[in-house]
Coordinates of C-alpha atoms in Angstrom, one line a residue:
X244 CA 1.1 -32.1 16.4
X245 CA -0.7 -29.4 18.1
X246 CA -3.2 -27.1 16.1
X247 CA -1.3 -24.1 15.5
X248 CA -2.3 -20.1 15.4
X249 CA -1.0 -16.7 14.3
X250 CA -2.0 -13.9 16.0
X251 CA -1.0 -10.1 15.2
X252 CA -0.9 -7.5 17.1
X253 CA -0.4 -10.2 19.7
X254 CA 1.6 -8.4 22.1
X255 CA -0.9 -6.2 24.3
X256 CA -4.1 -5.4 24.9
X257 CA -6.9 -7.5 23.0
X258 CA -3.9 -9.5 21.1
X259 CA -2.5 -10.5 24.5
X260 CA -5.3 -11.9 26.2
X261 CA -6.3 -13.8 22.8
X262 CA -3.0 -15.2 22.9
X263 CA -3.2 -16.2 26.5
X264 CA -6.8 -17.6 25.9
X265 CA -4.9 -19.9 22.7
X266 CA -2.3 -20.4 25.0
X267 CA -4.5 -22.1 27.8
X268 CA -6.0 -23.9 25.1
X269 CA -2.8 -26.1 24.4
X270 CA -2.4 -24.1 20.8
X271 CA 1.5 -23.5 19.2
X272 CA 1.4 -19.7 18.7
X273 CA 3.0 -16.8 16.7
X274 CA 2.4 -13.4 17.4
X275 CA 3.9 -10.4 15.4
X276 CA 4.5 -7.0 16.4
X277 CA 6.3 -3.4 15.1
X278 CA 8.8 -4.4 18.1
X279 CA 11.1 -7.4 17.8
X280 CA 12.0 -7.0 21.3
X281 CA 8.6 -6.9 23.0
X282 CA 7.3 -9.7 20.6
X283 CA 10.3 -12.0 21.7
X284 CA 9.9 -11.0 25.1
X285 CA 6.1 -12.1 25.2
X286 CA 6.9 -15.3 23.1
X287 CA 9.3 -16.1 26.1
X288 CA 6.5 -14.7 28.9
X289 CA 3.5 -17.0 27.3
X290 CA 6.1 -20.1 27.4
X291 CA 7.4 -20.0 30.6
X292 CA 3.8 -19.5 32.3
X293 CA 1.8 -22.0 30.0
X294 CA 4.7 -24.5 28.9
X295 CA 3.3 -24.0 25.1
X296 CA 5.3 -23.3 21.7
X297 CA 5.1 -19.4 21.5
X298 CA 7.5 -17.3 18.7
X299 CA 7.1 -14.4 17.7
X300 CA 7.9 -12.0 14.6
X301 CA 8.5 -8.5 14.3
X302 CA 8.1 -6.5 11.6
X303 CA 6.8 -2.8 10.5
X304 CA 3.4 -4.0 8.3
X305 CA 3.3 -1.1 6.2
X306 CA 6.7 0.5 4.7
X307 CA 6.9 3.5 2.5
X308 CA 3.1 3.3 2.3
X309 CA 2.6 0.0 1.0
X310 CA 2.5 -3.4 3.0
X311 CA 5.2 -5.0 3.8
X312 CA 4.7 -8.2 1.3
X313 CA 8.4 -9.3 1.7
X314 CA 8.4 -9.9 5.4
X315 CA 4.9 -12.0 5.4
X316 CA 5.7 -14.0 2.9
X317 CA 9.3 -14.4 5.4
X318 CA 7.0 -15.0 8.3
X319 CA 5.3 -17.9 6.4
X320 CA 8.0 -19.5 4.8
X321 CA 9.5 -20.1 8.3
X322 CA 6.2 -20.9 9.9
X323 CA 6.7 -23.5 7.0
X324 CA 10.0 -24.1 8.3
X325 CA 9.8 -25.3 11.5
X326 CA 7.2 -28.0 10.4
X327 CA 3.8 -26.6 11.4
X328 CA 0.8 -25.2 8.9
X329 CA -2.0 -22.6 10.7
X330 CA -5.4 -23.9 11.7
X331 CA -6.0 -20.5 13.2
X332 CA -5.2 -17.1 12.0
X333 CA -6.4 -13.7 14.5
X334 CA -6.3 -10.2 12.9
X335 CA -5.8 -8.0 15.7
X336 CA -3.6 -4.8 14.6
X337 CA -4.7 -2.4 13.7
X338 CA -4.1 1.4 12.9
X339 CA -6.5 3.0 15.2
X340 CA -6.7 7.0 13.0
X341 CA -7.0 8.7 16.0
X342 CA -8.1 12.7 15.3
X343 CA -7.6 12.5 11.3
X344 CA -10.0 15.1 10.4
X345 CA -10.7 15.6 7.0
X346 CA -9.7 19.3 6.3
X347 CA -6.3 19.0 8.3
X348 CA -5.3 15.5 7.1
X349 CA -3.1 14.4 4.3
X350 CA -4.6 11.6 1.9
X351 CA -1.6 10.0 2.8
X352 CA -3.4 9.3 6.5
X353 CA -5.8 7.9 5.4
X354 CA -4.8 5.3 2.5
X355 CA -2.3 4.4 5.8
X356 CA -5.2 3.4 7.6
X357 CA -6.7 1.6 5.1
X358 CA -3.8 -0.1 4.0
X359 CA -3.0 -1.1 7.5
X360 CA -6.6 -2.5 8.4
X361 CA -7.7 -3.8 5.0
X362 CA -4.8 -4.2 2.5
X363 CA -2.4 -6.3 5.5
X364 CA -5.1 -8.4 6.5
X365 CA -6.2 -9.4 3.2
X366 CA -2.4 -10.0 2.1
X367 CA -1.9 -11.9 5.3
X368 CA -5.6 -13.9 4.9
X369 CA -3.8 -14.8 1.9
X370 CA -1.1 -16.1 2.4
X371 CA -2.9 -18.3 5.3
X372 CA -5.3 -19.6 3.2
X373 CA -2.6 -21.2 1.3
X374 CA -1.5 -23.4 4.3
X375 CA -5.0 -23.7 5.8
X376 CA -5.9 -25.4 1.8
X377 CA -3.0 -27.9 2.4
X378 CA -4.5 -28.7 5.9
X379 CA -8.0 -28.9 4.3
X380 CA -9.5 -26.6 7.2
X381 CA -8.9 -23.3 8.9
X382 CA -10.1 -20.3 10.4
X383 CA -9.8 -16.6 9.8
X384 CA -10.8 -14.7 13.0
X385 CA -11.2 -10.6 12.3
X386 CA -11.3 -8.5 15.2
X387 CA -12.7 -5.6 13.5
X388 CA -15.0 -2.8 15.7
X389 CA -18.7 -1.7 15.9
X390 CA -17.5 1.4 14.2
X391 CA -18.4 -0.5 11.4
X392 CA -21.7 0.3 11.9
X393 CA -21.4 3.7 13.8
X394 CA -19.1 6.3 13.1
X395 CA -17.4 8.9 15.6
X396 CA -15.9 11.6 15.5
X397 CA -12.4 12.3 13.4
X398 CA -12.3 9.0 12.6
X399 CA -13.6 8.6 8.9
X400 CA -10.7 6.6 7.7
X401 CA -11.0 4.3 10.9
X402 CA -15.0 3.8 10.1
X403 CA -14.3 3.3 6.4
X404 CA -11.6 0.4 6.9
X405 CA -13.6 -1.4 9.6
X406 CA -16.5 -1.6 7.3
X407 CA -14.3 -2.7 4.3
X408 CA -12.8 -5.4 6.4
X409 CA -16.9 -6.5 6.9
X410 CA -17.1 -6.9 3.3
X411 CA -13.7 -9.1 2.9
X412 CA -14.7 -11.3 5.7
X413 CA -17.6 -12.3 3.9
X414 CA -15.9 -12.5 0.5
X415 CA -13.3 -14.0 1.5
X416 CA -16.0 -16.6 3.3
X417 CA -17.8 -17.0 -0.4
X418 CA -14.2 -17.6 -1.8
X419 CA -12.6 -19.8 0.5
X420 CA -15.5 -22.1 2.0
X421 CA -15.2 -24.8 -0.8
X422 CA -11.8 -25.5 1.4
X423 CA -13.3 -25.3 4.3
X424 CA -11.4 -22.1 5.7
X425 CA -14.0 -20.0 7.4
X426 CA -13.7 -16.4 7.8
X427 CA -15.7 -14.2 10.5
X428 CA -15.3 -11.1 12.3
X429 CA -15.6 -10.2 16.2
X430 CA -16.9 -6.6 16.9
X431 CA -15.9 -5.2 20.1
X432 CA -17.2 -1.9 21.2
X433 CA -14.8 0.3 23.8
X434 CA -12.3 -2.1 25.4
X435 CA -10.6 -1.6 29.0
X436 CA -7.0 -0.9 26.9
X437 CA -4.3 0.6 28.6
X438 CA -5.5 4.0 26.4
X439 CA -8.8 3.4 28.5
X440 CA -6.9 2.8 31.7
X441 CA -5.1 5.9 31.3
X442 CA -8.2 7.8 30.3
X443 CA -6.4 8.8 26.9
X444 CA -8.1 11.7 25.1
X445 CA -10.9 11.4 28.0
X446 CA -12.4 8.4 26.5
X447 CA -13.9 6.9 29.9
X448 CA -16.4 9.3 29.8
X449 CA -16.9 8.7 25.6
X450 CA -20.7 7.9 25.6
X451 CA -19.6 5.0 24.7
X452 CA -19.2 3.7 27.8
X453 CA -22.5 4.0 28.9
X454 CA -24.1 0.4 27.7
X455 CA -27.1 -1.2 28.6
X456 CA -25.1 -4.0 30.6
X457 CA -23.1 -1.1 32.5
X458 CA -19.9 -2.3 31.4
X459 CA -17.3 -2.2 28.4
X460 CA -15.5 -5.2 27.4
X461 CA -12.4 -6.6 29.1
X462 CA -9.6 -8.4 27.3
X463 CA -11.3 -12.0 28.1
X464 CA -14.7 -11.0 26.5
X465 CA -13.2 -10.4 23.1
X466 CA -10.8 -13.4 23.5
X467 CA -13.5 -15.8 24.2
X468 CA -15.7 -14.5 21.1
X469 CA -12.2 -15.2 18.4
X470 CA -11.9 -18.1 20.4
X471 CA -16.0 -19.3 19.2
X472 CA -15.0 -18.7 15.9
X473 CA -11.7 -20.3 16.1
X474 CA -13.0 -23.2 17.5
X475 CA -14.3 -26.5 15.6
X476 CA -17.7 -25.9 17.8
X477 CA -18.7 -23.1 15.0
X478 CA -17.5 -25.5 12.0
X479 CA -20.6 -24.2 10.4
X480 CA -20.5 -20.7 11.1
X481 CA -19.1 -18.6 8.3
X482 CA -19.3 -14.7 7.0
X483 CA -20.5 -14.1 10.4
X484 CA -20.0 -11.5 13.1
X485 CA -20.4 -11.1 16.6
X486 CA -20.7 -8.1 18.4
X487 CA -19.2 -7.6 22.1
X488 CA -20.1 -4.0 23.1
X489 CA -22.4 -4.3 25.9
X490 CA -25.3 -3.8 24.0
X491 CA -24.2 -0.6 22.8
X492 CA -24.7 -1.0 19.1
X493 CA -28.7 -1.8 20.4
X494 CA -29.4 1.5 21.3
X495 CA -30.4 4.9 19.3
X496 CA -28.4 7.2 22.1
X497 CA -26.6 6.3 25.2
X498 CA -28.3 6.7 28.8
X499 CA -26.3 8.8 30.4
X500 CA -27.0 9.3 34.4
X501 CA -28.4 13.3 35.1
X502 CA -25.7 13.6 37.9
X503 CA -22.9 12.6 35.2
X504 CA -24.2 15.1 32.6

């Protein structure tokens, strides 16, 4: 039986090319997403180019303000189902708080934000663990964000999830080591998305940008640091995180070039 991972969020961007870096690597995959049909549609995609089990599940994760506990407990059960247990689980969605400023936003924006980014992924660390204790191994793969660390603008709720999701990964590394399920976190900085591509919001000239390497992540960068994590090669690395920003998190203000100022 092939090892076996569950990636959310795995649809686009970041999730995508983890999926397609799982994918290369033999792995049977699920991927979820808000969109049934984009998630089936990928599921098909990732099959027909790598020959490799792909299904996918869609689902909204948070409903009415809570998460959606009935449709991950659905999602495992028929993970269950169809005979196969995770070795591998990859937290990729997210809810990104764009411009939530704090004397124009409802509560309600941000207890979204941190129900999205910390409530769902401890509810669906859970409910992995569970198979991953049958299995007597597994990994728990965050891919959280440097703005752990640094905040920016407008996006306090954002900054405050990613550093609760920190905290979990390492508790939920105390917790869960004794069955050998290891939990760590990646930290990407800015990421060539399709919101970067489009130059959403301006944000390829975010200071951000401007890292001692010269360069922002791509989708393989971040895929190849779950992928150390997921991997038996770090079997004894645990509560740990790696950062993929281009050295950005290294340095008290970006260099900015004179003629781009």
């Amino acid at each position: 039986m092939n090892k076996c991972v569950l990636i959310t969020g795995g649809c686009r961007n970041s999730g995508l090319g983890i999926a397609r870096k799982f994918a290369e690597e033999g792995y049977d995959i699920f991927l979820t997403s808000r969109s049934g049909e984009d998630v089936a549609a990928t599921a098909e995609a990732l099959t027909r180019e790598f020959g490799v089990f792909c299904h996918g599940y869609g689902f909204s994760p948070i409903v009415d303000h809570v998460v959606n506990e009935a449709a991950i407990a659905e999602m495992f059960d028929d993970i269950r189902r169809r005979g196969r247990l995770l070795d591998v689980l990859v937290l990729c969605a997210a809810n990104l708080g764009i411009r939530q400023q704090i004397f124009v936003n409802p509560l309600s924006d941000f207890s979204d934000v941190v129900m999205m980014n910390v409530v769902f992924n401890y509810a669906m660390a859970q409910a992995a663990a569970v198979q991953m204790r049958e299995k007597g191994k597994g990994s728990i793969v965050f891919v959280n964000s440097n703005t752990a660390y640094r905040a920016i603008p407008d996006r306090i709720a954002y900054s405050a999830s990613k550093g609760g999701v920190l905290s979990l990964s390492r508790a939920l590394a105390l917790d869960l080591g004794k069955y050998h399920i290891r939990s760590n976190c990646v930290l990407p900085g800015m990421i060539k998305t399709d919101r970067w591509e489009n130059n959403v919001n301006d944000c390829k000239n975010a200071p951000s940008n401007y890292t001692p390497l010269g360069d922002i992540a791509d989708f393989s960068d971040i895929a190849n640091a779950v992928w150390y994590f997921a991997d038996d090669g770090s079997k004894n690395t645990t509560g740990a995180e790696l950062v993929v920003d281009g050295g950005n998190m290294i340095q008290l203000y970006p260099i900015i070039p004179k003629e781009e100022t």
